[in-house]
């Protein structure tokens, strides 16, 4: 049954929405001007069929929105007045359809997805590179128009398709051009004539391989686009219901089309490593494989990063690992340094199968070759593989435990209420951040009085590797690997890509970081970095309490030392030193360590990073070998042998319990 027509004195728009194959009246709105049409489109989010009618004395007239002007053309139809007919519509219940998406641009509204898909086929004479491209465009057109079609003829050289609705004139014919694979649209009758019943029951056929074409742009913009969201958006935009499994397969097909086949990226890896080293001198790109030729490990340190670290970064490196969620999973090992403004400076990374002693030892060996004879402090977690490998490569005395992770382990020992936990954590902070031995002993005594078992746990967990008063090396007050929070956000999207795309994207982001930091340096107001200046200004403010000179503190301006040890540990004059420097009428900024000065920042980012050239990118042939355009066969790798864990894969990193505190 067609829609009922209500007699009114003004122009009305009836928007019909298809839900569960039932045609229902959704909106009745006066259309006095362009603003009314604009509001109507926004109200329905652009995903609807609009039927415009005008009530008149002699009957009912039907109109459609004109694409070329803002007016509404009204044409006579065989509709009868409700007073003269109980049905209210003509006998064949035929309604002329017309899209309103083209009007969205005129009103500066965002067109729906279906409006862009509807332009996949523009008309007769359009050229397609091959028959598959034409078939894809045909399917996208059916989704945009929400109709189904069938092929009357379907070959490489001749294709004819028509709408499945009875009596509908929509038809398209495409033919091959000569002996080539090119296909040209011969005839295109782009006009539908559906009854209301056919309109409500018309649902485009579901072809998963072609549905993936629709979500390509969304996957490019958001690799975390969930299958559940795909199902919801697809039904809302195209009226097609997808199952979760179908949506997941569509997403995987789209990722393969965007980022390439996962196994091919491993085959091209040796060629890519060679290109990295030839394009930028000083770059280290090493890989290993099993006896059967399967990928095992990859280590990359760009020449720009190596040069910047050796020229201007402090001898302290934070290392950490994260899980990759690409096609073959694996683990990402990262090594980060600190520039003159305490921002992260990516030094090197490795992609391995999993986090174990063998892989950590291999990664740290390459890192040791990179830093040479420089005595470096390593800040890392307490994973047994890390503890063992750092001790063997850099020395046990150079391993500073990440205090945040240790504090998380400590919190697991607290079997008490919230207030008791907070008090225990504060006592642990006092133990960790005490710079003097006397302060450490006092804090331990307080913790022992609070809970003797907790004090014993602290003594048994190597305080010489994390407590400030116990650690023998200078680490510039770096207690945690929190810098990896910035790095994780930096590579969040790239972790879902293939290994080839990850390397390429990481290099692009490193180049962007270089440009950004060079631009930021120009805004430095003083000779030291903004973050170091903030700490210095805070110490200057605290120094006013020592202006009377009664404090029993010894400061040596020549040696840059203070008996509180804060100056030696951080490299920034403490409040006692600031009071003495100001009393001597000297510039406090001149006593900040060189590591924080502008000239060091300029040295860190003085290198260059040239982009890769892919003009001679080899291809993977059907025989599995990698050939370049000149016919040379390159060394190739097979994907790693992975074993999927039981259960549903985790998509997000488990956050520590103390992160929100």
XYZ file of C-alpha atoms in Angstrom:
661
model
C 0.000 0.000 0.000
C 1.338 3.446 -0.911
C 1.699 6.396 1.451
C -1.460 8.274 2.320
C -1.698 11.888 1.135
C -3.033 14.453 3.589
C -4.623 17.538 2.007
C -2.963 20.740 3.240
C -2.760 24.331 2.038
C 1.059 24.544 1.899
C 3.780 22.492 0.288
C 4.687 19.481 2.439
C 7.530 16.962 2.378
C 6.904 13.368 3.345
C 10.076 11.467 4.227
C 9.708 7.718 4.014
C 12.132 5.530 5.931
C 12.548 1.830 5.250
C 12.627 -0.245 8.403
C 11.961 -3.996 8.497
C 10.435 -3.758 5.015
C 7.630 -1.526 6.340
C 7.065 1.877 4.794
C 6.253 4.394 7.496
C 5.583 8.125 7.571
C 8.475 9.745 9.431
C 8.334 13.517 8.901
C 5.872 16.101 7.683
C 7.395 19.540 7.390
C 6.393 22.757 5.555
C 8.808 23.757 2.808
C 8.548 27.524 2.527
C 12.167 28.303 1.604
C 15.672 26.868 1.323
C 16.153 26.879 5.093
C 13.231 24.475 5.473
C 14.775 22.047 2.991
C 18.135 22.370 4.776
C 16.538 21.594 8.163
C 14.681 18.642 6.677
C 17.907 17.074 5.380
C 19.735 17.605 8.661
C 16.839 16.188 10.661
C 17.040 12.923 8.734
C 20.852 12.891 8.653
C 20.739 12.797 4.867
C 19.749 9.140 4.688
C 16.202 9.050 3.389
C 13.930 9.204 0.367
C 12.022 12.443 0.055
C 8.633 12.673 -1.659
C 7.249 16.168 -2.172
C 3.523 16.715 -2.760
C 1.316 19.759 -3.155
C -2.360 19.761 -2.307
C -4.505 21.541 -4.908
C -8.173 21.906 -5.778
C -8.199 19.410 -8.617
C -6.129 16.706 -6.967
C -2.650 16.081 -5.727
C 0.498 17.087 -7.537
C 3.865 15.432 -7.010
C 7.151 17.313 -7.132
C 10.835 16.593 -6.917
C 13.732 18.768 -5.859
C 15.463 20.320 -8.859
C 19.238 19.863 -8.922
C 19.869 23.051 -10.881
C 17.860 25.564 -8.854
C 16.371 26.129 -5.463
C 12.818 25.947 -6.739
C 10.567 22.903 -6.709
C 9.196 21.619 -9.982
C 5.681 20.276 -9.777
C 4.329 17.938 -12.394
C 0.844 16.552 -12.908
C 0.240 12.965 -11.893
C -2.717 10.641 -11.752
C -3.113 11.030 -8.019
C -6.649 11.497 -6.848
C -7.957 13.575 -4.010
C -8.544 11.765 -0.709
C -12.162 12.802 -0.957
C -12.631 11.017 -4.259
C -10.615 7.888 -3.578
C -10.185 5.828 -0.459
C -6.702 4.793 -1.499
C -5.409 8.333 -1.863
C -2.929 7.344 -4.583
C -3.000 6.094 -8.156
C -3.789 2.493 -8.970
C -0.255 1.272 -9.598
C 1.111 2.958 -6.469
C 4.029 4.321 -8.486
C 6.219 7.039 -6.973
C 8.960 8.921 -8.819
C 12.200 8.965 -6.784
C 14.814 11.665 -6.696
C 18.001 12.077 -4.655
C 18.482 15.134 -2.438
C 22.182 14.619 -1.769
C 23.170 17.053 -4.503
C 21.301 19.790 -2.679
C 23.329 19.216 0.485
C 26.381 20.893 -1.008
C 24.372 23.958 -2.004
C 23.150 24.325 1.559
C 26.683 23.731 2.938
C 25.573 20.521 4.643
C 27.811 17.465 4.677
C 26.551 14.991 2.052
C 25.943 11.436 3.197
C 28.225 8.603 2.183
C 25.646 7.395 -0.308
C 25.905 10.682 -2.227
C 29.581 10.107 -2.957
C 29.043 6.448 -3.877
C 26.301 7.462 -6.282
C 28.897 9.245 -8.409
C 30.881 6.058 -9.061
C 29.246 5.924 -12.527
C 28.751 9.335 -14.091
C 27.212 8.405 -17.437
C 27.775 7.144 -20.954
C 31.339 7.269 -22.188
C 32.952 6.805 -18.774
C 36.167 4.763 -18.915
C 37.243 2.015 -16.501
C 40.644 0.328 -16.539
C 39.142 -3.161 -16.454
C 35.913 -5.084 -15.961
C 36.420 -5.548 -12.214
C 36.670 -1.806 -11.687
C 33.390 -1.347 -13.560
C 31.686 -4.051 -11.491
C 32.907 -2.391 -8.290
C 31.526 0.973 -9.420
C 28.243 -0.692 -10.329
C 27.911 -2.196 -6.872
C 28.698 1.128 -5.170
C 26.019 2.765 -7.311
C 23.451 0.179 -6.165
C 24.352 0.841 -2.536
C 23.961 4.578 -3.017
C 20.589 4.150 -4.715
C 19.493 1.308 -2.428
C 18.352 -0.921 -5.242
C 19.255 -4.378 -6.469
C 20.437 -5.277 -9.945
C 21.162 -8.343 -12.032
C 23.404 -9.044 -14.984
C 21.801 -9.996 -18.268
C 25.225 -10.398 -19.746
C 28.488 -10.553 -17.837
C 31.753 -11.068 -19.656
C 35.033 -9.175 -19.884
C 34.028 -7.567 -23.176
C 30.312 -7.027 -22.706
C 28.310 -6.380 -19.539
C 24.657 -5.464 -19.252
C 22.847 -4.940 -15.942
C 19.316 -3.866 -15.099
C 17.285 -3.150 -11.998
C 15.473 -6.173 -10.554
C 12.285 -4.195 -9.894
C 9.574 -5.051 -12.396
C 9.103 -2.430 -15.092
C 11.999 -0.256 -13.849
C 13.825 1.377 -16.822
C 17.223 1.558 -15.072
C 19.827 -0.132 -17.262
C 23.538 0.081 -18.009
C 25.701 -1.451 -20.709
C 29.504 -1.497 -20.868
C 31.773 -2.868 -23.583
C 35.469 -3.551 -23.939
C 37.671 -1.246 -26.030
C 39.538 -3.163 -28.708
C 42.073 -5.701 -27.508
C 42.744 -3.828 -24.243
C 41.266 -4.434 -20.806
C 39.649 -0.980 -20.837
C 35.868 -0.897 -20.435
C 33.673 1.992 -21.582
C 30.080 2.666 -20.522
C 27.999 2.419 -23.704
C 24.492 3.235 -22.492
C 23.277 4.350 -19.081
C 19.587 4.854 -18.321
C 19.842 6.323 -14.814
C 16.171 6.508 -13.893
C 14.158 4.354 -11.499
C 10.434 3.822 -11.359
C 9.534 1.788 -8.276
C 6.268 1.177 -6.528
C 6.078 1.943 -2.833
C 6.047 -1.776 -2.043
C 9.145 -2.394 -4.160
C 10.780 0.651 -2.601
C 10.285 -0.708 0.901
C 11.494 -4.221 0.097
C 14.412 -3.297 -2.164
C 17.678 -4.151 -0.425
C 21.061 -4.204 -2.245
C 22.632 -7.623 -2.531
C 25.379 -8.367 -0.017
C 28.784 -8.981 -1.613
C 31.474 -8.913 1.135
C 34.403 -8.436 -1.252
C 32.782 -5.342 -2.705
C 31.364 -4.064 0.577
C 34.968 -3.625 1.710
C 35.335 -0.905 -0.932
C 32.917 1.300 0.992
C 34.915 1.379 4.235
C 38.356 2.022 2.716
C 38.375 5.693 3.681
C 37.227 4.945 7.211
C 39.978 2.365 7.711
C 42.576 4.822 6.430
C 41.358 7.480 8.859
C 40.729 5.135 11.777
C 42.408 1.693 11.786
C 40.560 0.965 15.055
C 37.206 1.070 13.253
C 35.378 -1.776 15.002
C 33.268 -4.383 13.159
C 30.364 -3.503 15.434
C 30.591 0.120 14.282
C 30.771 -1.044 10.665
C 27.523 -2.981 11.123
C 25.746 -0.001 12.643
C 27.000 2.549 10.107
C 26.354 0.291 7.131
C 22.756 -0.351 8.098
C 22.164 3.333 8.797
C 23.734 4.558 5.576
C 22.861 1.818 3.089
C 20.007 -0.151 4.631
C 22.032 -3.389 4.550
C 22.444 -5.506 7.680
C 25.863 -7.110 8.127
C 26.748 -9.810 10.611
C 29.744 -9.278 12.846
C 31.726 -11.889 10.912
C 30.924 -10.242 7.587
C 31.966 -6.824 8.925
C 35.224 -8.269 10.248
C 36.030 -9.869 6.883
C 35.231 -6.594 5.097
C 37.616 -4.753 7.388
C 40.419 -7.259 6.751
C 39.865 -7.006 2.985
C 40.029 -3.216 3.197
C 43.259 -3.344 5.236
C 44.832 -5.649 2.654
C 43.863 -3.299 -0.152
C 45.222 -0.241 1.717
C 48.355 -1.619 3.360
C 49.081 -4.557 1.050
C 49.164 -8.283 1.683
C 50.854 -8.956 5.044
C 53.088 -11.788 3.833
C 54.352 -9.699 0.907
C 55.598 -7.017 3.294
C 58.012 -9.536 4.822
C 59.269 -10.557 1.405
C 60.147 -6.929 0.657
C 61.817 -6.369 4.042
C 65.457 -7.111 2.969
C 65.122 -4.694 0.053
C 63.656 -2.042 2.358
C 66.492 -2.388 4.892
C 69.025 -1.951 2.114
C 67.217 1.157 0.903
C 67.190 2.642 4.410
C 70.962 2.323 4.765
C 71.693 3.608 1.254
C 69.361 6.599 1.518
C 70.570 7.901 4.909
C 74.170 7.299 5.931
C 74.696 6.015 9.454
C 71.402 4.118 9.489
C 71.444 0.664 11.050
C 68.906 -1.802 9.651
C 69.466 -5.451 10.529
C 67.215 -8.494 10.309
C 67.478 -12.165 11.141
C 65.619 -15.213 9.878
C 65.227 -18.860 10.740
C 66.830 -21.716 8.831
C 63.627 -22.017 6.796
C 63.670 -18.353 5.803
C 61.005 -17.100 8.215
C 61.350 -13.623 9.686
C 62.525 -13.463 13.304
C 63.962 -10.060 14.294
C 64.377 -6.542 12.925
C 66.434 -3.657 14.358
C 66.320 -0.126 12.917
C 68.108 3.029 14.059
C 68.000 5.892 11.565
C 71.205 7.838 10.962
C 69.445 11.025 12.034
C 68.621 9.490 15.441
C 72.109 8.064 15.971
C 73.739 11.380 15.078
C 71.397 13.369 17.333
C 71.914 11.092 20.334
C 75.692 11.089 20.110
C 75.853 14.858 19.574
C 73.459 16.272 22.142
C 71.451 13.780 24.223
C 72.221 12.873 27.810
C 73.632 9.352 28.312
C 70.382 7.901 29.548
C 68.013 5.641 27.571
C 64.546 4.360 28.392
C 63.533 1.025 26.917
C 60.121 -0.600 26.847
C 58.000 -2.997 24.839
C 54.466 -3.035 23.489
C 52.349 -5.503 21.568
C 51.759 -5.155 17.853
C 48.237 -5.798 16.590
C 49.106 -6.166 12.913
C 48.439 -9.296 10.862
C 51.311 -11.285 12.408
C 51.311 -9.682 15.874
C 54.700 -9.650 17.619
C 56.342 -7.201 20.024
C 57.781 -3.727 19.480
C 60.952 -2.896 21.451
C 61.728 0.823 21.661
C 64.660 2.880 22.899
C 64.027 6.553 23.661
C 66.415 9.312 24.699
C 65.762 12.838 26.011
C 66.500 16.037 24.125
C 67.464 19.357 25.744
C 63.829 20.139 26.573
C 63.152 16.720 28.132
C 61.008 15.625 25.177
C 61.254 12.127 23.773
C 63.864 11.500 21.115
C 63.275 8.179 19.270
C 66.609 6.396 19.078
C 65.942 2.853 17.853
C 63.298 0.158 17.701
C 63.008 -3.537 17.018
C 60.207 -5.819 15.872
C 60.429 -9.330 17.277
C 58.183 -12.334 17.785
C 57.740 -11.985 21.547
C 59.237 -10.516 24.699
C 61.859 -12.973 25.920
C 65.501 -13.019 26.997
C 66.856 -13.958 23.583
C 65.141 -11.057 21.817
C 65.973 -8.528 24.536
C 69.628 -9.550 24.527
C 69.769 -9.248 20.736
C 68.144 -5.802 20.846
C 70.429 -4.465 23.597
C 73.529 -5.777 21.818
C 72.639 -3.657 18.760
C 71.915 -0.723 21.044
C 75.324 -1.110 22.677
C 77.024 -1.059 19.279
C 75.163 2.162 18.538
C 76.299 4.058 21.677
C 79.846 2.726 21.540
C 82.004 3.330 24.622
C 79.599 5.866 26.140
C 78.554 4.946 29.704
C 74.786 4.831 29.457
C 72.128 4.419 32.160
C 69.218 2.212 31.115
C 65.773 2.875 32.602
C 63.589 -0.192 32.196
C 61.109 -2.434 33.934
C 61.810 -5.459 36.074
C 60.952 -8.168 33.584
C 63.329 -11.058 34.275
C 64.507 -11.041 30.654
C 65.303 -7.304 30.842
C 67.156 -7.584 34.159
C 69.354 -10.372 32.843
C 70.073 -8.874 29.422
C 70.781 -5.316 30.680
C 73.221 -6.695 33.252
C 75.080 -8.699 30.581
C 75.266 -5.921 27.974
C 75.443 -2.605 29.909
C 76.339 -3.763 33.425
C 74.110 -4.377 36.407
C 75.070 -1.037 37.995
C 73.640 0.882 35.001
C 70.117 -0.516 35.244
C 67.644 1.866 36.880
C 64.294 0.241 37.545
C 61.160 2.049 36.453
C 59.713 3.308 39.734
C 56.161 3.445 38.383
C 56.192 -0.290 37.679
C 57.764 -1.033 41.054
C 55.112 1.088 42.753
C 52.453 -0.907 40.926
C 53.966 -4.151 42.250
C 54.115 -2.636 45.730
C 50.417 -1.745 45.592
C 49.574 -5.415 45.010
C 50.984 -6.164 48.476
C 48.564 -3.770 50.166
C 45.686 -5.699 51.715
C 44.019 -2.767 53.421
C 41.496 0.010 52.923
C 41.823 2.952 50.542
C 43.165 5.321 53.193
C 45.736 2.781 54.350
C 46.880 2.185 50.761
C 47.326 5.901 50.159
C 49.406 6.259 53.328
C 51.574 3.283 52.385
C 52.197 4.665 48.899
C 53.188 8.041 50.333
C 55.693 6.319 52.612
C 57.110 4.450 49.613
C 57.471 7.771 47.723
C 59.437 9.154 50.650
C 61.774 6.160 50.452
C 62.235 6.489 46.673
C 62.678 10.250 46.375
C 64.928 10.881 49.382
C 68.222 12.138 47.998
C 70.286 11.731 51.183
C 71.046 8.551 53.075
C 69.679 10.012 56.280
C 66.405 10.779 54.562
C 66.205 7.240 53.186
C 66.809 5.719 56.609
C 64.188 7.944 58.215
C 61.628 7.051 55.510
C 62.351 3.336 55.923
C 61.880 3.609 59.663
C 58.512 5.258 59.186
C 57.482 2.508 56.745
C 58.673 -0.158 59.184
C 56.535 1.301 61.955
C 53.591 1.362 59.563
C 54.031 -2.253 58.402
C 57.167 -4.327 58.939
C 56.290 -6.695 56.077
C 56.131 -3.805 53.591
C 59.507 -2.532 54.769
C 60.971 -6.000 54.251
C 59.448 -6.123 50.760
C 61.235 -2.855 49.896
C 64.570 -4.156 51.186
C 64.176 -7.393 49.193
C 63.420 -5.589 45.901
C 66.800 -4.009 45.165
C 66.399 -0.370 46.328
C 69.882 0.311 44.920
C 68.278 0.176 41.448
C 65.443 2.647 42.044
C 65.842 4.692 45.261
C 67.499 8.041 44.478
C 69.849 7.903 47.469
C 70.992 4.375 46.593
C 71.462 4.485 42.809
C 75.182 5.132 42.137
C 74.913 6.777 38.681
C 73.572 10.138 37.520
C 70.185 9.855 35.866
C 68.926 13.490 35.828
C 65.977 12.705 38.122
C 64.530 10.231 35.613
C 62.655 7.717 37.744
C 60.109 6.275 35.310
C 59.553 5.253 31.714
C 56.540 7.588 31.489
C 57.974 9.007 28.293
C 56.599 5.899 26.568
C 53.114 7.265 27.096
C 53.934 9.872 24.447
C 55.595 7.259 22.251
C 52.621 4.869 22.466
C 50.269 7.656 21.405
C 52.743 8.543 18.650
C 52.666 5.063 17.085
C 49.136 4.107 18.078
C 47.813 3.805 14.530
C 50.997 2.334 13.053
C 50.853 -0.657 15.409
C 47.958 -2.051 13.345
C 49.822 -1.927 10.010
C 51.973 -4.452 8.218
C 55.684 -4.367 8.971
C 56.462 -2.599 5.676
C 53.863 0.106 6.323
C 55.014 0.483 9.933
C 58.584 1.242 8.875
C 57.427 3.671 6.214
C 54.978 5.489 8.518
C 57.487 5.627 11.368
C 60.000 7.292 9.093
C 57.432 9.848 7.950
C 56.532 10.645 11.549
C 60.215 11.002 12.452
C 60.630 13.524 9.652
C 57.594 15.444 10.904
C 59.043 15.405 14.419
C 62.309 16.863 13.095
C 60.485 19.749 11.428
C 58.302 20.361 14.481
C 61.212 20.484 16.944
C 63.249 22.791 14.719
C 60.266 25.121 14.547
C 59.730 24.963 18.318
C 63.357 25.888 19.016
C 62.774 29.277 17.429
C 60.232 30.126 20.150
C 62.624 29.529 23.075
C 62.720 32.754 25.044
C 65.915 31.997 26.996
C 69.044 29.957 26.484
C 67.534 26.843 28.099
C 64.476 24.771 27.254
C 61.012 25.812 28.516
C 60.624 22.743 30.742
C 64.023 23.220 32.359
C 63.207 26.910 32.801
C 59.993 26.080 34.639
C 61.935 23.941 37.119
C 64.543 26.647 37.522
C 61.958 29.364 38.170
C 60.340 27.147 40.812
C 63.692 26.761 42.586
C 64.273 30.511 42.362
C 60.917 31.093 44.068
C 61.853 28.613 46.815
C 65.233 30.281 47.292
C 63.614 33.297 48.938
C 63.286 31.229 52.122
C 67.099 31.035 52.332
C 67.808 34.730 51.827
C 68.776 35.157 55.502
C 71.734 32.796 55.047
C 70.969 30.758 58.191
C 70.548 27.423 56.387
C 73.324 24.884 57.099
C 73.901 24.003 53.449
C 77.193 24.005 51.571
C 77.132 25.145 47.931
C 80.113 25.055 45.547
C 79.424 27.194 42.478
C 82.591 26.066 40.704
C 81.868 22.362 41.034
C 78.089 22.809 40.649
C 77.403 20.907 43.868
C 75.198 21.246 46.909
C 75.057 19.098 50.011
C 71.357 18.412 49.333
C 72.533 16.604 46.131
C 69.636 17.990 44.076
C 71.932 20.056 41.824
C 74.197 17.101 41.095
C 71.319 14.728 40.383
C 69.207 16.964 38.144
C 71.721 19.324 36.523
C 69.544 22.320 37.473
C 70.553 24.614 40.390
C 68.539 23.772 43.502
C 66.896 26.402 45.693
C 70.030 26.632 47.865
C 72.246 27.173 44.837
C 69.824 29.755 43.409
C 69.953 31.729 46.665
C 73.764 31.718 46.605
C 73.984 32.609 42.888
C 71.621 35.546 43.288
C 73.523 36.697 46.356
C 76.666 36.745 44.208
C 74.773 38.835 41.581
C 75.270 36.252 38.864
C 72.939 34.858 36.216
C 71.251 31.677 37.444
C 70.724 30.458 33.850
C 74.483 30.212 33.328
C 74.725 27.507 35.995
C 72.313 25.105 34.313
C 73.987 22.034 32.782
C 74.816 22.328 29.084
C 72.489 19.399 28.356
C 69.504 21.769 28.729
C 70.824 24.614 26.567
C 69.700 25.689 23.130
C 72.979 24.829 21.409
C 72.573 21.207 22.550
C 69.040 21.119 21.172
C 70.347 22.408 17.855
C 72.967 19.653 17.820
C 70.361 16.989 18.578
C 68.273 18.020 15.560
C 71.130 19.007 13.263
C 70.883 15.848 11.189
C 68.895 15.231 8.023
C 66.403 12.552 7.080
C 65.887 11.971 3.381
C 62.739 10.161 2.236
C 62.828 6.779 0.553
C 62.373 6.464 -3.165
C 59.974 3.810 -4.401
C 60.364 4.266 -8.152
C 62.195 0.929 -8.392
C 60.094 -0.861 -5.807
C 60.289 -4.590 -6.565
C 57.206 -6.751 -6.833
C 56.360 -10.200 -5.577
C 55.733 -12.526 -8.504
C 53.478 -15.538 -8.547
C 56.475 -17.788 -7.865
C 57.027 -15.994 -4.528
C 60.295 -14.352 -5.568
C 60.945 -10.598 -5.404
C 61.882 -9.029 -8.757
C 62.801 -5.415 -9.449
C 61.947 -3.670 -12.768
C 65.372 -4.673 -14.130
C 64.711 -8.355 -13.551
C 67.058 -8.727 -10.573
C 65.877 -11.225 -7.950
C 66.207 -9.913 -4.381
C 66.520 -11.829 -1.142
C 63.111 -12.325 0.466
C 61.692 -13.483 3.773
C 58.625 -15.479 4.694
C 56.234 -14.341 7.442
C 57.074 -15.390 10.996
C 55.623 -18.560 12.400
C 53.072 -17.384 14.935
C 50.726 -19.241 17.212
C 47.487 -17.571 18.113
C 46.664 -17.499 21.802
C 43.379 -18.813 23.087
C 40.537 -16.358 23.528
C 39.698 -13.083 21.867
C 42.728 -10.915 21.004
C 43.234 -7.914 23.271
C 43.023 -4.594 21.409
C 44.058 -2.217 24.172
C 46.943 -2.222 26.609
C 46.121 -3.065 30.216
C 46.477 0.151 32.183
C 48.086 0.056 35.634
C 45.888 0.460 38.677
C 47.736 3.590 39.809
C 47.381 5.441 36.503
C 44.255 7.346 37.547
C 45.615 8.306 40.970
